[in-house]
Amino acid sequence: MSSIKSLPLDQFLATLAAKQPTPGGGAAAAVGAAIGNAAASMAAAYTTRKKDAESGAKAKAEALQSDMDVTEFLQAADDDAEAYADLQRTWKESVAEEEKAKIEARALAIPTNLVETCHKNILSIHGFLPHCNTNITSDAKVGIHTLAGAARAAYQTVLVNSPPEEEKMRLQALLKEIRDVEDELL
């Protein structure tokens, strides 16, 4: 399969919909997160007018834009597909226990990091909202809601990888904070 980040959107969606193990839910969550970051970044780009510079909002917008890296999430989509393929290999082939443990840890780490990064970015966007160009705050909120959906989707991938109970509880706390931000906006 080609790198997810190099596929046209329609081709990625067709590949995701196909009867094949990768890309799967983890990659879908990561691409959704990239879209959330892009929407928030666009809202920040529209908060760079002269009056935004005078009020200090432009500096906040530029800081937010630098945090909204879509390539990080697109790389996570590729990494997730690769990690799942490696994990599947351990089911079919004889793999040393140490290598299998590393593969399982990576399969868990990728969606865990996705939840954490979505949470961080949601809090950044939420903090930016009071400074956002009022004509485009809906796009910043779309960024929050899209990242929230991606975080919840990534959490489902975490669960498939059998995390320890304390890790599940830590991630559930992050998801609750995300839900609180969303509830405030609705």
Tab-separated table of C-alpha atoms in Angstrom:
chain	number	residue	atom	x	y	z
A	1	MET	CA	0.000	0.000	0.000
A	2	SER	CA	1.150	3.548	-0.700
A	3	SER	CA	1.825	5.920	2.121
A	4	ILE	CA	-1.492	7.215	3.426
A	5	LYS	CA	-0.211	10.778	3.485
A	6	SER	CA	0.499	10.627	-0.253
A	7	LEU	CA	-2.890	9.242	-1.285
A	8	PRO	CA	-5.610	11.501	-2.691
A	9	LEU	CA	-8.542	11.606	-0.265
A	10	ASP	CA	-10.866	9.588	-2.499
A	11	GLN	CA	-8.230	6.878	-2.886
A	12	PHE	CA	-7.599	6.759	0.875
A	13	LEU	CA	-11.336	6.386	1.503
A	14	ALA	CA	-11.626	3.587	-1.063
A	15	THR	CA	-8.649	1.822	0.515
A	16	LEU	CA	-10.128	2.257	3.996
A	17	ALA	CA	-13.470	0.839	2.813
A	18	ALA	CA	-11.882	-2.210	1.163
A	19	LYS	CA	-11.908	-5.666	2.703
A	20	GLN	CA	-8.327	-5.543	3.934
A	21	PRO	CA	-6.854	-5.123	7.402
A	22	THR	CA	-4.989	-1.883	6.804
A	23	PRO	CA	-5.592	0.951	6.821
A	24	GLY	CA	-8.156	0.539	9.558
A	25	GLY	CA	-9.699	2.411	12.436
A	26	GLY	CA	-6.429	3.770	13.795
A	27	ALA	CA	-5.531	5.306	10.447
A	28	ALA	CA	-9.072	6.691	10.094
A	29	ALA	CA	-8.752	8.314	13.538
A	30	ALA	CA	-5.397	9.839	12.618
A	31	VAL	CA	-6.672	11.267	9.322
A	32	GLY	CA	-9.697	12.683	11.159
A	33	ALA	CA	-7.340	14.344	13.628
A	34	ALA	CA	-5.367	15.865	10.749
A	35	ILE	CA	-8.603	17.339	9.394
A	36	GLY	CA	-9.421	18.772	12.827
A	37	ASN	CA	-6.006	20.401	13.015
A	38	ALA	CA	-6.419	21.826	9.516
A	39	ALA	CA	-9.806	23.392	10.358
A	40	ALA	CA	-8.400	25.029	13.489
A	41	SER	CA	-5.341	26.235	11.604
A	42	MET	CA	-7.560	27.856	8.992
A	43	ALA	CA	-9.474	29.698	11.725
A	44	ALA	CA	-6.163	30.924	13.105
A	45	ALA	CA	-5.053	32.037	9.625
A	46	TYR	CA	-8.108	34.297	9.479
A	47	THR	CA	-7.094	35.873	12.787
A	48	THR	CA	-4.106	37.727	11.367
A	49	ARG	CA	-5.680	41.030	10.404
A	50	LYS	CA	-4.245	44.417	11.386
A	51	LYS	CA	-6.647	44.698	14.330
A	52	ASP	CA	-5.632	41.171	15.406
A	53	ALA	CA	-1.990	42.251	15.445
A	54	GLU	CA	-2.899	45.288	17.559
A	55	SER	CA	-4.919	43.239	20.061
A	56	GLY	CA	-2.348	40.445	20.368
A	57	ALA	CA	-4.709	37.905	18.771
A	58	LYS	CA	-2.418	37.524	15.738
A	59	ALA	CA	0.429	36.248	17.929
A	60	LYS	CA	-1.945	33.755	19.547
A	61	ALA	CA	-3.164	32.696	16.092
A	62	GLU	CA	0.379	32.180	14.853
A	63	ALA	CA	1.215	30.134	17.957
A	64	LEU	CA	-1.854	27.964	17.383
A	65	GLN	CA	-0.963	27.479	13.720
A	66	SER	CA	2.486	26.255	14.673
A	67	ASP	CA	0.867	23.671	16.999
A	68	MET	CA	-1.595	22.371	14.387
A	69	ASP	CA	0.748	20.067	12.470
A	70	VAL	CA	-1.272	17.859	10.122
A	71	THR	CA	1.753	15.883	8.952
A	72	GLU	CA	2.218	14.438	12.445
A	73	PHE	CA	-1.234	12.870	12.268
A	74	LEU	CA	-0.801	11.675	8.686
A	75	GLN	CA	2.439	9.995	9.740
A	76	ALA	CA	0.539	8.403	12.633
A	77	ALA	CA	-1.917	6.959	10.086
A	78	ASP	CA	0.960	5.309	8.224
A	79	ASP	CA	2.573	4.185	11.486
A	80	ASP	CA	-0.679	2.650	12.702
A	81	ALA	CA	-1.154	0.676	9.489
A	82	GLU	CA	2.426	-0.572	9.685
A	83	ALA	CA	2.122	-1.474	13.386
A	84	TYR	CA	-1.057	-3.452	12.766
A	85	ALA	CA	0.537	-5.321	9.871
A	86	ASP	CA	3.449	-6.197	12.148
A	87	LEU	CA	1.034	-7.303	14.865
A	88	GLN	CA	-0.816	-9.544	12.413
A	89	ARG	CA	2.485	-11.108	11.436
A	90	THR	CA	2.971	-12.225	15.069
A	91	TRP	CA	-0.296	-14.171	14.817
A	92	LYS	CA	0.819	-16.077	11.725
A	93	GLU	CA	4.548	-16.514	12.186
A	94	SER	CA	6.809	-17.594	14.981
A	95	VAL	CA	8.217	-14.422	16.519
A	96	ALA	CA	10.576	-14.206	19.486
A	97	GLU	CA	8.792	-13.104	22.680
A	98	GLU	CA	10.948	-9.981	23.030
A	99	GLU	CA	10.181	-8.881	19.461
A	100	LYS	CA	6.481	-9.672	19.929
A	101	ALA	CA	6.401	-7.538	23.089
A	102	LYS	CA	7.968	-4.612	21.178
A	103	ILE	CA	5.452	-4.979	18.355
A	104	GLU	CA	2.528	-5.076	20.807
A	105	ALA	CA	3.884	-2.049	22.684
A	106	ARG	CA	4.138	-0.072	19.435
A	107	ALA	CA	0.624	-1.068	18.400
A	108	LEU	CA	-0.608	0.336	21.716
A	109	ALA	CA	1.632	3.423	21.769
A	110	ILE	CA	0.467	4.855	18.430
A	111	PRO	CA	-3.243	5.258	19.269
A	112	THR	CA	-2.369	6.247	22.850
A	113	ASN	CA	-0.225	9.088	21.513
A	114	LEU	CA	-3.052	10.041	19.172
A	115	VAL	CA	-5.488	10.422	22.084
A	116	GLU	CA	-2.930	12.495	24.007
A	117	THR	CA	-2.131	14.765	21.071
A	118	CYS	CA	-5.804	15.320	20.234
A	119	HIS	CA	-6.400	16.273	23.883
A	120	LYS	CA	-3.482	18.727	23.862
A	121	ASN	CA	-4.599	20.317	20.603
A	122	ILE	CA	-8.217	20.618	21.742
A	123	LEU	CA	-7.091	22.500	24.840
A	124	SER	CA	-4.930	24.786	22.671
A	125	ILE	CA	-7.807	25.564	20.320
A	126	HIS	CA	-10.180	26.107	23.234
A	127	GLY	CA	-7.731	28.590	24.743
A	128	PHE	CA	-7.500	30.382	21.402
A	129	LEU	CA	-11.276	30.734	20.900
A	130	PRO	CA	-11.649	34.029	22.841
A	131	HIS	CA	-9.057	35.590	20.504
A	132	CYS	CA	-10.316	34.035	17.258
A	133	ASN	CA	-11.786	36.169	14.485
A	134	THR	CA	-15.484	36.094	15.460
A	135	ASN	CA	-16.495	35.482	11.838
A	136	ILE	CA	-14.730	32.121	11.830
A	137	THR	CA	-14.952	30.677	15.348
A	138	SER	CA	-17.237	27.954	13.996
A	139	ASP	CA	-14.277	26.523	12.065
A	140	ALA	CA	-12.128	26.468	15.201
A	141	LYS	CA	-14.978	24.643	16.939
A	142	VAL	CA	-15.163	22.192	14.021
A	143	GLY	CA	-11.476	21.550	14.726
A	144	ILE	CA	-12.286	20.779	18.364
A	145	HIS	CA	-15.189	18.471	17.558
A	146	THR	CA	-13.283	16.664	14.803
A	147	LEU	CA	-10.275	16.144	17.079
A	148	ALA	CA	-12.630	14.940	19.824
A	149	GLY	CA	-14.093	12.325	17.500
A	150	ALA	CA	-10.597	11.284	16.467
A	151	ALA	CA	-9.566	10.944	20.123
A	152	ARG	CA	-12.563	8.739	20.893
A	153	ALA	CA	-11.894	6.644	17.780
A	154	ALA	CA	-8.226	6.265	18.703
A	155	TYR	CA	-9.273	5.176	22.185
A	156	GLN	CA	-11.204	2.303	20.625
A	157	THR	CA	-7.971	1.231	18.941
A	158	VAL	CA	-6.210	1.505	22.299
A	159	LEU	CA	-8.782	-0.863	23.815
A	160	VAL	CA	-8.210	-3.488	21.120
A	161	ASN	CA	-4.556	-3.545	22.208
A	162	SER	CA	-5.410	-4.517	25.812
A	163	PRO	CA	-3.862	-1.659	27.801
A	164	PRO	CA	-3.343	-1.944	31.556
A	165	GLU	CA	-6.329	-0.769	33.613
A	166	GLU	CA	-4.501	2.318	34.927
A	167	GLU	CA	-3.716	3.391	31.351
A	168	LYS	CA	-7.367	3.006	30.369
A	169	MET	CA	-8.364	5.167	33.339
A	170	ARG	CA	-5.780	7.852	32.460
A	171	LEU	CA	-6.998	8.027	28.875
A	172	GLN	CA	-10.646	8.050	29.995
A	173	ALA	CA	-9.816	11.109	32.123
A	174	LEU	CA	-8.427	12.850	29.023
A	175	LEU	CA	-11.581	11.941	27.099
A	176	LYS	CA	-13.704	13.369	29.911
A	177	GLU	CA	-11.803	16.663	29.700
A	178	ILE	CA	-12.393	16.664	25.951
A	179	ARG	CA	-16.104	16.004	26.492
A	180	ASP	CA	-16.259	18.883	28.985
A	181	VAL	CA	-14.800	21.254	26.371
A	182	GLU	CA	-17.277	20.004	23.789
A	183	ASP	CA	-20.211	20.344	26.190
A	184	GLU	CA	-19.216	23.939	26.855
A	185	LEU	CA	-19.360	24.665	23.125
A	186	LEU	CA	-22.680	22.969	22.430
